[in-house]
Amino acid sequence: MFDEILCRIVDETKGGIGAVLMGYDGIAVEQYFLPREEFDLQLVAVEYANILKEVRKTAEILRSGETEEVSIRTEKFYVIIRTVGDEYFVVMTLERDGNYGKARYLLTREVPQLILALA
Amino acid sequence: MFDEILCRIVDETKGGIGAVLMGYDGIAVEQYFLPREEFDLQLVAVEYANILKEVRKTAEILRSGETEEVSIRTEKFYVIIRTVGDEYFVVMTLERDGNYGKARYLLTREVPQLILALA
């Protein structure tokens, strides 16, 4: 169920590498990723979970309202972290030249399905 | 010089609120923002500087290459953090319903000018 949704997000995005559904406790609920030798998606997810926690804390200090999405572009990758309700989030990774806009659209489309599936 | 560039970025973006050019030491080089009572852009910049530092550290651990851009969407705002060379970055804030794509485009267009001006 979760894996089908994550699979759709990754496979329908040009340059999609993988996606992990995680809790803020750092434990992955489900993950889907294309085989890549040099890439430890689990490690990526845990590291970015820490960033999301920092961002949430900052948003609280600044009274910016709930954090919905964090996108990070590096020389090699795009990482999109999207909150899924209050306790979970998805970390999606794609190639630097992948379709960032499509990935964001697919996350917007699929997050309600994830929330339903988690309920 | 810096203020003209920051002004262009903010004024040409629908929903633009302000932009700060900062060093990683947390000190602002220049800032430009529209008057808003409830908004302490300086505080925003300092808080997000900390996030950018975390993101850079993470990118190093994960060998993702240099961090180029971090975008954060909350209930109320978009915040785009864009690196400017190795020592500086711009934090741009816009309304949640502002033109995020235009803001990213303008940052891409103006960052080389900022690098030239800082040299």
PDB file of C-alpha atoms in Angstrom:
ATOM      1  CA  MET A   1       0.000   0.000   0.000  1.00  0.00           C
ATOM      2  CA  PHE A   2       2.612   2.553   1.113  1.00  0.00           C
ATOM      3  CA  ASP A   3       5.138   1.030  -1.257  1.00  0.00           C
ATOM      4  CA  GLU A   4       2.766   1.372  -4.216  1.00  0.00           C
ATOM      5  CA  ILE A   5       2.307   5.075  -3.509  1.00  0.00           C
ATOM      6  CA  LEU A   6       6.050   5.697  -3.073  1.00  0.00           C
ATOM      7  CA  CYS A   7       6.718   3.689  -6.223  1.00  0.00           C
ATOM      8  CA  ARG A   8       4.287   5.867  -8.213  1.00  0.00           C
ATOM      9  CA  ILE A   9       6.002   9.058  -7.013  1.00  0.00           C
ATOM     10  CA  VAL A  10       9.480   7.814  -7.937  1.00  0.00           C
ATOM     11  CA  ASP A  11       8.658   6.047 -11.201  1.00  0.00           C
ATOM     12  CA  GLU A  12       6.565   8.872 -12.637  1.00  0.00           C
ATOM     13  CA  THR A  13       9.294  11.466 -11.968  1.00  0.00           C
ATOM     14  CA  LYS A  14      12.040  11.800 -14.550  1.00  0.00           C
ATOM     15  CA  GLY A  15      15.279  11.361 -12.606  1.00  0.00           C
ATOM     16  CA  GLY A  16      13.513   9.921  -9.540  1.00  0.00           C
ATOM     17  CA  ILE A  17      15.887   7.885  -7.342  1.00  0.00           C
ATOM     18  CA  GLY A  18      13.885   6.939  -4.276  1.00  0.00           C
ATOM     19  CA  ALA A  19      11.401   7.897  -1.577  1.00  0.00           C
ATOM     20  CA  VAL A  20      11.096   7.035   2.110  1.00  0.00           C
ATOM     21  CA  LEU A  21       8.059   7.469   4.384  1.00  0.00           C
ATOM     22  CA  MET A  22       9.342   8.167   7.893  1.00  0.00           C
ATOM     23  CA  GLY A  23       8.265   9.134  11.363  1.00  0.00           C
ATOM     24  CA  TYR A  24       9.887  12.021  13.230  1.00  0.00           C
ATOM     25  CA  ASP A  25      11.420   9.381  15.478  1.00  0.00           C
ATOM     26  CA  GLY A  26      13.690   8.556  12.513  1.00  0.00           C
ATOM     27  CA  ILE A  27      12.170   5.152  11.798  1.00  0.00           C
ATOM     28  CA  ALA A  28      11.206   4.377   8.206  1.00  0.00           C
ATOM     29  CA  VAL A  29       7.674   3.076   7.643  1.00  0.00           C
ATOM     30  CA  GLU A  30       8.318   2.151   4.032  1.00  0.00           C
ATOM     31  CA  GLN A  31      10.795   2.897   1.289  1.00  0.00           C
ATOM     32  CA  TYR A  32      11.137   2.426  -2.404  1.00  0.00           C
ATOM     33  CA  PHE A  33      14.278   3.101  -4.379  1.00  0.00           C
ATOM     34  CA  LEU A  34      15.936   2.230  -7.603  1.00  0.00           C
ATOM     35  CA  PRO A  35      19.098   0.182  -7.159  1.00  0.00           C
ATOM     36  CA  ARG A  36      22.134   2.470  -6.883  1.00  0.00           C
ATOM     37  CA  GLU A  37      25.413   1.274  -5.532  1.00  0.00           C
ATOM     38  CA  GLU A  38      26.740   4.495  -4.114  1.00  0.00           C
ATOM     39  CA  PHE A  39      23.563   5.659  -2.485  1.00  0.00           C
ATOM     40  CA  ASP A  40      22.396   4.892   1.048  1.00  0.00           C
ATOM     41  CA  LEU A  41      18.837   6.223   0.973  1.00  0.00           C
ATOM     42  CA  GLN A  42      18.217   5.217   4.572  1.00  0.00           C
ATOM     43  CA  LEU A  43      21.139   7.356   5.706  1.00  0.00           C
ATOM     44  CA  VAL A  44      19.873  10.218   3.564  1.00  0.00           C
ATOM     45  CA  ALA A  45      16.453   9.953   5.177  1.00  0.00           C
ATOM     46  CA  VAL A  46      17.796   9.962   8.724  1.00  0.00           C
ATOM     47  CA  GLU A  47      20.093  12.916   8.071  1.00  0.00           C
ATOM     48  CA  TYR A  48      17.325  14.924   6.459  1.00  0.00           C
ATOM     49  CA  ALA A  49      14.917  14.035   9.266  1.00  0.00           C
ATOM     50  CA  ASN A  50      17.242  16.012  11.524  1.00  0.00           C
ATOM     51  CA  ILE A  51      17.110  18.979   9.185  1.00  0.00           C
ATOM     52  CA  LEU A  52      13.319  18.872   9.081  1.00  0.00           C
ATOM     53  CA  LYS A  53      13.241  18.895  12.891  1.00  0.00           C
ATOM     54  CA  GLU A  54      15.474  21.998  12.880  1.00  0.00           C
ATOM     55  CA  VAL A  55      13.276  23.682  10.281  1.00  0.00           C
ATOM     56  CA  ARG A  56      10.132  22.972  12.313  1.00  0.00           C
ATOM     57  CA  LYS A  57      11.718  24.406  15.427  1.00  0.00           C
ATOM     58  CA  THR A  58      12.699  27.526  13.499  1.00  0.00           C
ATOM     59  CA  ALA A  59       9.211  27.922  12.022  1.00  0.00           C
ATOM     60  CA  GLU A  60       7.860  27.767  15.565  1.00  0.00           C
ATOM     61  CA  ILE A  61      10.262  30.452  16.823  1.00  0.00           C
ATOM     62  CA  LEU A  62       9.387  32.677  13.885  1.00  0.00           C
ATOM     63  CA  ARG A  63       5.654  31.899  14.057  1.00  0.00           C
ATOM     64  CA  SER A  64       5.640  31.022  10.376  1.00  0.00           C
ATOM     65  CA  GLY A  65       2.970  28.349  10.808  1.00  0.00           C
ATOM     66  CA  GLU A  66       3.441  24.648  10.161  1.00  0.00           C
ATOM     67  CA  THR A  67       6.282  23.566   7.879  1.00  0.00           C
ATOM     68  CA  GLU A  68       4.903  21.874   4.769  1.00  0.00           C
ATOM     69  CA  GLU A  69       7.862  21.297   2.503  1.00  0.00           C
ATOM     70  CA  VAL A  70      11.646  21.642   2.427  1.00  0.00           C
ATOM     71  CA  SER A  71      13.581  21.342  -0.834  1.00  0.00           C
ATOM     72  CA  ILE A  72      17.342  21.088  -1.020  1.00  0.00           C
ATOM     73  CA  ARG A  73      19.348  21.357  -4.209  1.00  0.00           C
ATOM     74  CA  THR A  74      22.960  20.265  -4.186  1.00  0.00           C
ATOM     75  CA  GLU A  75      25.484  19.764  -6.981  1.00  0.00           C
ATOM     76  CA  LYS A  76      24.278  16.169  -7.405  1.00  0.00           C
ATOM     77  CA  PHE A  77      20.702  15.843  -6.130  1.00  0.00           C
ATOM     78  CA  TYR A  78      17.380  17.365  -5.346  1.00  0.00           C
ATOM     79  CA  VAL A  79      15.917  16.288  -2.021  1.00  0.00           C
ATOM     80  CA  ILE A  80      12.276  17.141  -1.286  1.00  0.00           C
ATOM     81  CA  ILE A  81      10.964  16.626   2.227  1.00  0.00           C
ATOM     82  CA  ARG A  82       7.199  16.799   2.471  1.00  0.00           C
ATOM     83  CA  THR A  83       5.244  16.571   5.727  1.00  0.00           C
ATOM     84  CA  VAL A  84       2.502  13.924   5.891  1.00  0.00           C
ATOM     85  CA  GLY A  85       0.215  14.860   8.774  1.00  0.00           C
ATOM     86  CA  ASP A  86       1.777  15.672  12.140  1.00  0.00           C
ATOM     87  CA  GLU A  87       3.913  12.613  12.696  1.00  0.00           C
ATOM     88  CA  TYR A  88       5.252  11.515   9.341  1.00  0.00           C
ATOM     89  CA  PHE A  89       7.044  12.824   6.280  1.00  0.00           C
ATOM     90  CA  VAL A  90       8.346  11.685   2.909  1.00  0.00           C
ATOM     91  CA  VAL A  91      11.922  12.241   1.773  1.00  0.00           C
ATOM     92  CA  MET A  92      12.195  12.036  -1.979  1.00  0.00           C
ATOM     93  CA  THR A  93      15.513  12.151  -3.830  1.00  0.00           C
ATOM     94  CA  LEU A  94      15.997  12.825  -7.514  1.00  0.00           C
ATOM     95  CA  GLU A  95      18.833  13.534  -9.892  1.00  0.00           C
ATOM     96  CA  ARG A  96      20.016  17.130 -10.113  1.00  0.00           C
ATOM     97  CA  ASP A  97      18.670  17.307 -13.670  1.00  0.00           C
ATOM     98  CA  GLY A  98      15.451  15.434 -12.834  1.00  0.00           C
ATOM     99  CA  ASN A  99      11.986  16.942 -13.057  1.00  0.00           C
ATOM    100  CA  TYR A 100      11.705  18.857  -9.779  1.00  0.00           C
ATOM    101  CA  GLY A 101       8.326  20.386 -10.649  1.00  0.00           C
ATOM    102  CA  LYS A 102       6.819  16.996 -11.466  1.00  0.00           C
ATOM    103  CA  ALA A 103       8.137  15.539  -8.213  1.00  0.00           C
ATOM    104  CA  ARG A 104       6.496  18.333  -6.217  1.00  0.00           C
ATOM    105  CA  TYR A 105       3.252  17.841  -8.133  1.00  0.00           C
ATOM    106  CA  LEU A 106       3.258  14.074  -7.513  1.00  0.00           C
ATOM    107  CA  LEU A 107       3.927  14.592  -3.807  1.00  0.00           C
ATOM    108  CA  THR A 108       0.995  17.007  -3.640  1.00  0.00           C
ATOM    109  CA  ARG A 109      -1.169  14.434  -5.418  1.00  0.00           C
ATOM    110  CA  GLU A 110      -0.105  11.429  -3.344  1.00  0.00           C
ATOM    111  CA  VAL A 111       0.252  12.851   0.184  1.00  0.00           C
ATOM    112  CA  PRO A 112      -3.522  12.670   0.840  1.00  0.00           C
ATOM    113  CA  GLN A 113      -3.363   8.959  -0.118  1.00  0.00           C
ATOM    114  CA  LEU A 114      -0.543   8.435   2.362  1.00  0.00           C
ATOM    115  CA  ILE A 115      -2.508  10.210   5.098  1.00  0.00           C
ATOM    116  CA  LEU A 116      -5.510   7.982   4.371  1.00  0.00           C
ATOM    117  CA  ALA A 117      -3.331   4.886   4.389  1.00  0.00           C
ATOM    118  CA  LEU A 118      -1.729   5.870   7.720  1.00  0.00           C
ATOM    119  CA  ALA A 119      -5.064   6.503   9.463  1.00  0.00           C
TER     120      ALA A 119
ATOM    121  CA  MET B   1      24.919  48.211  -5.109  1.00  0.00           C
ATOM    122  CA  PHE B   2      23.930  45.173  -3.021  1.00  0.00           C
ATOM    123  CA  ASP B   3      20.719  46.902  -2.026  1.00  0.00           C
ATOM    124  CA  GLU B   4      19.783  47.563  -5.663  1.00  0.00           C
ATOM    125  CA  ILE B   5      20.193  43.888  -6.506  1.00  0.00           C
ATOM    126  CA  LEU B   6      18.192  42.732  -3.473  1.00  0.00           C
ATOM    127  CA  CYS B   7      15.540  45.346  -4.259  1.00  0.00           C
ATOM    128  CA  ARG B   8      15.189  44.007  -7.823  1.00  0.00           C
ATOM    129  CA  ILE B   9      14.719  40.459  -6.566  1.00  0.00           C
ATOM    130  CA  VAL B  10      12.028  41.458  -4.055  1.00  0.00           C
ATOM    131  CA  ASP B  11      10.169  44.031  -6.133  1.00  0.00           C
ATOM    132  CA  GLU B  12       9.973  41.916  -9.281  1.00  0.00           C
ATOM    133  CA  THR B  13       8.527  38.929  -7.373  1.00  0.00           C
ATOM    134  CA  LYS B  14       4.774  38.896  -6.765  1.00  0.00           C
ATOM    135  CA  GLY B  15       4.407  38.451  -3.010  1.00  0.00           C
ATOM    136  CA  GLY B  16       8.061  39.325  -2.306  1.00  0.00           C
ATOM    137  CA  ILE B  17       8.615  40.469   1.298  1.00  0.00           C
ATOM    138  CA  GLY B  18      12.351  40.880   1.701  1.00  0.00           C
ATOM    139  CA  ALA B  19      15.850  39.607   1.061  1.00  0.00           C
ATOM    140  CA  VAL B  20      19.042  39.589   3.115  1.00  0.00           C
ATOM    141  CA  LEU B  21      22.603  38.997   1.935  1.00  0.00           C
ATOM    142  CA  MET B  22      24.509  37.330   4.767  1.00  0.00           C
ATOM    143  CA  GLY B  23      27.767  35.698   5.681  1.00  0.00           C
ATOM    144  CA  TYR B  24      27.920  32.272   7.316  1.00  0.00           C
ATOM    145  CA  ASP B  25      29.073  34.091  10.420  1.00  0.00           C
ATOM    146  CA  GLY B  26      25.465  35.323  10.729  1.00  0.00           C
ATOM    147  CA  ILE B  27      26.238  38.950   9.938  1.00  0.00           C
ATOM    148  CA  ALA B  28      24.086  40.677   7.324  1.00  0.00           C
ATOM    149  CA  VAL B  29      25.942  42.479   4.533  1.00  0.00           C
ATOM    150  CA  GLU B  30      22.829  44.178   3.206  1.00  0.00           C
ATOM    151  CA  GLN B  31      19.085  43.815   3.396  1.00  0.00           C
ATOM    152  CA  TYR B  32      16.019  45.106   1.687  1.00  0.00           C
ATOM    153  CA  PHE B  33      12.490  44.551   2.853  1.00  0.00           C
ATOM    154  CA  LEU B  34       9.045  45.971   2.547  1.00  0.00           C
ATOM    155  CA  PRO B  35       7.729  47.450   5.776  1.00  0.00           C
ATOM    156  CA  ARG B  36       5.823  44.812   7.762  1.00  0.00           C
ATOM    157  CA  GLU B  37       5.027  45.258  11.386  1.00  0.00           C
ATOM    158  CA  GLU B  38       4.940  41.658  12.454  1.00  0.00           C
ATOM    159  CA  PHE B  39       8.045  40.555  10.631  1.00  0.00           C
ATOM    160  CA  ASP B  40      11.610  40.561  11.909  1.00  0.00           C
ATOM    161  CA  LEU B  41      13.542  39.719   8.760  1.00  0.00           C
ATOM    162  CA  GLN B  42      16.856  39.901  10.549  1.00  0.00           C
ATOM    163  CA  LEU B  43      15.727  37.215  12.977  1.00  0.00           C
ATOM    164  CA  VAL B  44      14.471  35.127  10.071  1.00  0.00           C
ATOM    165  CA  ALA B  45      17.845  35.401   8.371  1.00  0.00           C
ATOM    166  CA  VAL B  46      19.819  34.387  11.450  1.00  0.00           C
ATOM    167  CA  GLU B  47      17.559  31.411  12.163  1.00  0.00           C
ATOM    168  CA  TYR B  48      17.733  30.190   8.588  1.00  0.00           C
ATOM    169  CA  ALA B  49      21.487  30.685   8.501  1.00  0.00           C
ATOM    170  CA  ASN B  50      21.626  27.966  11.153  1.00  0.00           C
ATOM    171  CA  ILE B  51      19.506  25.679   9.006  1.00  0.00           C
ATOM    172  CA  LEU B  52      21.750  26.253   6.003  1.00  0.00           C
ATOM    173  CA  LYS B  53      24.766  25.337   8.102  1.00  0.00           C
ATOM    174  CA  GLU B  54      23.055  22.078   9.107  1.00  0.00           C
ATOM    175  CA  VAL B  55      22.136  21.348   5.493  1.00  0.00           C
ATOM    176  CA  ARG B  56      25.726  21.924   4.357  1.00  0.00           C
ATOM    177  CA  LYS B  57      27.027  19.602   7.036  1.00  0.00           C
ATOM    178  CA  THR B  58      24.547  16.940   5.960  1.00  0.00           C
ATOM    179  CA  ALA B  59      25.454  17.330   2.284  1.00  0.00           C
ATOM    180  CA  GLU B  60      29.073  16.798   3.272  1.00  0.00           C
ATOM    181  CA  ILE B  61      28.285  13.625   5.236  1.00  0.00           C
ATOM    182  CA  LEU B  62      26.231  12.295   2.331  1.00  0.00           C
ATOM    183  CA  ARG B  63      28.732  13.439  -0.288  1.00  0.00           C
ATOM    184  CA  SER B  64      25.961  15.167  -2.208  1.00  0.00           C
ATOM    185  CA  GLY B  65      28.231  17.947  -3.406  1.00  0.00           C
ATOM    186  CA  GLU B  66      27.891  21.626  -2.542  1.00  0.00           C
ATOM    187  CA  THR B  67      24.503  22.875  -1.331  1.00  0.00           C
ATOM    188  CA  GLU B  68      23.103  25.404  -3.787  1.00  0.00           C
ATOM    189  CA  GLU B  69      19.588  26.161  -2.634  1.00  0.00           C
ATOM    190  CA  VAL B  70      17.210  25.386   0.218  1.00  0.00           C
ATOM    191  CA  SER B  71      13.502  26.207  -0.043  1.00  0.00           C
ATOM    192  CA  ILE B  72      11.094  26.057   2.856  1.00  0.00           C
ATOM    193  CA  ARG B  73       7.335  26.317   2.559  1.00  0.00           C
ATOM    194  CA  THR B  74       5.301  26.941   5.679  1.00  0.00           C
ATOM    195  CA  GLU B  75       1.632  27.796   6.174  1.00  0.00           C
ATOM    196  CA  LYS B  76       2.463  31.499   5.843  1.00  0.00           C
ATOM    197  CA  PHE B  77       5.667  31.942   3.848  1.00  0.00           C
ATOM    198  CA  TYR B  78       8.132  30.677   1.320  1.00  0.00           C
ATOM    199  CA  VAL B  79      11.765  31.095   2.327  1.00  0.00           C
ATOM    200  CA  ILE B  80      14.432  30.534  -0.317  1.00  0.00           C
ATOM    201  CA  ILE B  81      18.063  30.336   0.775  1.00  0.00           C
ATOM    202  CA  ARG B  82      20.515  30.574  -2.067  1.00  0.00           C
ATOM    203  CA  THR B  83      24.270  30.237  -1.710  1.00  0.00           C
ATOM    204  CA  VAL B  84      26.408  33.076  -3.131  1.00  0.00           C
ATOM    205  CA  GLY B  85      29.940  31.777  -3.516  1.00  0.00           C
ATOM    206  CA  ASP B  86      31.532  29.984  -0.566  1.00  0.00           C
ATOM    207  CA  GLU B  87      31.041  32.537   2.179  1.00  0.00           C
ATOM    208  CA  TYR B  88      27.727  34.246   1.568  1.00  0.00           C
ATOM    209  CA  PHE B  89      24.075  33.501   0.914  1.00  0.00           C
ATOM    210  CA  VAL B  90      20.778  35.266   0.292  1.00  0.00           C
ATOM    211  CA  VAL B  91      17.651  34.565   2.327  1.00  0.00           C
ATOM    212  CA  MET B  92      14.553  35.628   0.443  1.00  0.00           C
ATOM    213  CA  THR B  93      11.080  35.561   1.983  1.00  0.00           C
ATOM    214  CA  LEU B  94       7.806  35.745   0.088  1.00  0.00           C
ATOM    215  CA  GLU B  95       4.131  35.289   0.793  1.00  0.00           C
ATOM    216  CA  ARG B  96       2.799  31.733   0.721  1.00  0.00           C
ATOM    217  CA  ASP B  97       0.776  32.585  -2.398  1.00  0.00           C
ATOM    218  CA  GLY B  98       3.635  34.580  -3.981  1.00  0.00           C
ATOM    219  CA  ASN B  99       5.381  33.599  -7.194  1.00  0.00           C
ATOM    220  CA  TYR B 100       7.905  31.004  -6.011  1.00  0.00           C
ATOM    221  CA  GLY B 101       9.072  30.134  -9.521  1.00  0.00           C
ATOM    222  CA  LYS B 102       9.754  33.778 -10.363  1.00  0.00           C
ATOM    223  CA  ALA B 103      11.686  34.242  -7.115  1.00  0.00           C
ATOM    224  CA  ARG B 104      13.921  31.275  -7.955  1.00  0.00           C
ATOM    225  CA  TYR B 105      14.435  32.603 -11.472  1.00  0.00           C
ATOM    226  CA  LEU B 106      15.391  36.066 -10.221  1.00  0.00           C
ATOM    227  CA  LEU B 107      17.829  34.600  -7.702  1.00  0.00           C
ATOM    228  CA  THR B 108      19.443  32.591 -10.483  1.00  0.00           C
ATOM    229  CA  ARG B 109      19.674  35.746 -12.586  1.00  0.00           C
ATOM    230  CA  GLU B 110      21.025  38.020  -9.846  1.00  0.00           C
ATOM    231  CA  VAL B 111      23.412  35.756  -7.906  1.00  0.00           C
ATOM    232  CA  PRO B 112      26.240  36.221 -10.450  1.00  0.00           C
ATOM    233  CA  GLN B 113      25.825  40.005  -9.972  1.00  0.00           C
ATOM    234  CA  LEU B 114      26.133  39.582  -6.214  1.00  0.00           C
ATOM    235  CA  ILE B 115      29.259  37.443  -6.629  1.00  0.00           C
ATOM    236  CA  LEU B 116      30.781  40.135  -8.862  1.00  0.00           C
ATOM    237  CA  ALA B 117      29.849  42.859  -6.376  1.00  0.00           C
ATOM    238  CA  LEU B 118      31.370  40.926  -3.476  1.00  0.00           C
ATOM    239  CA  ALA B 119      34.652  40.285  -5.282  1.00  0.00           C
TER     240      ALA B 119
END
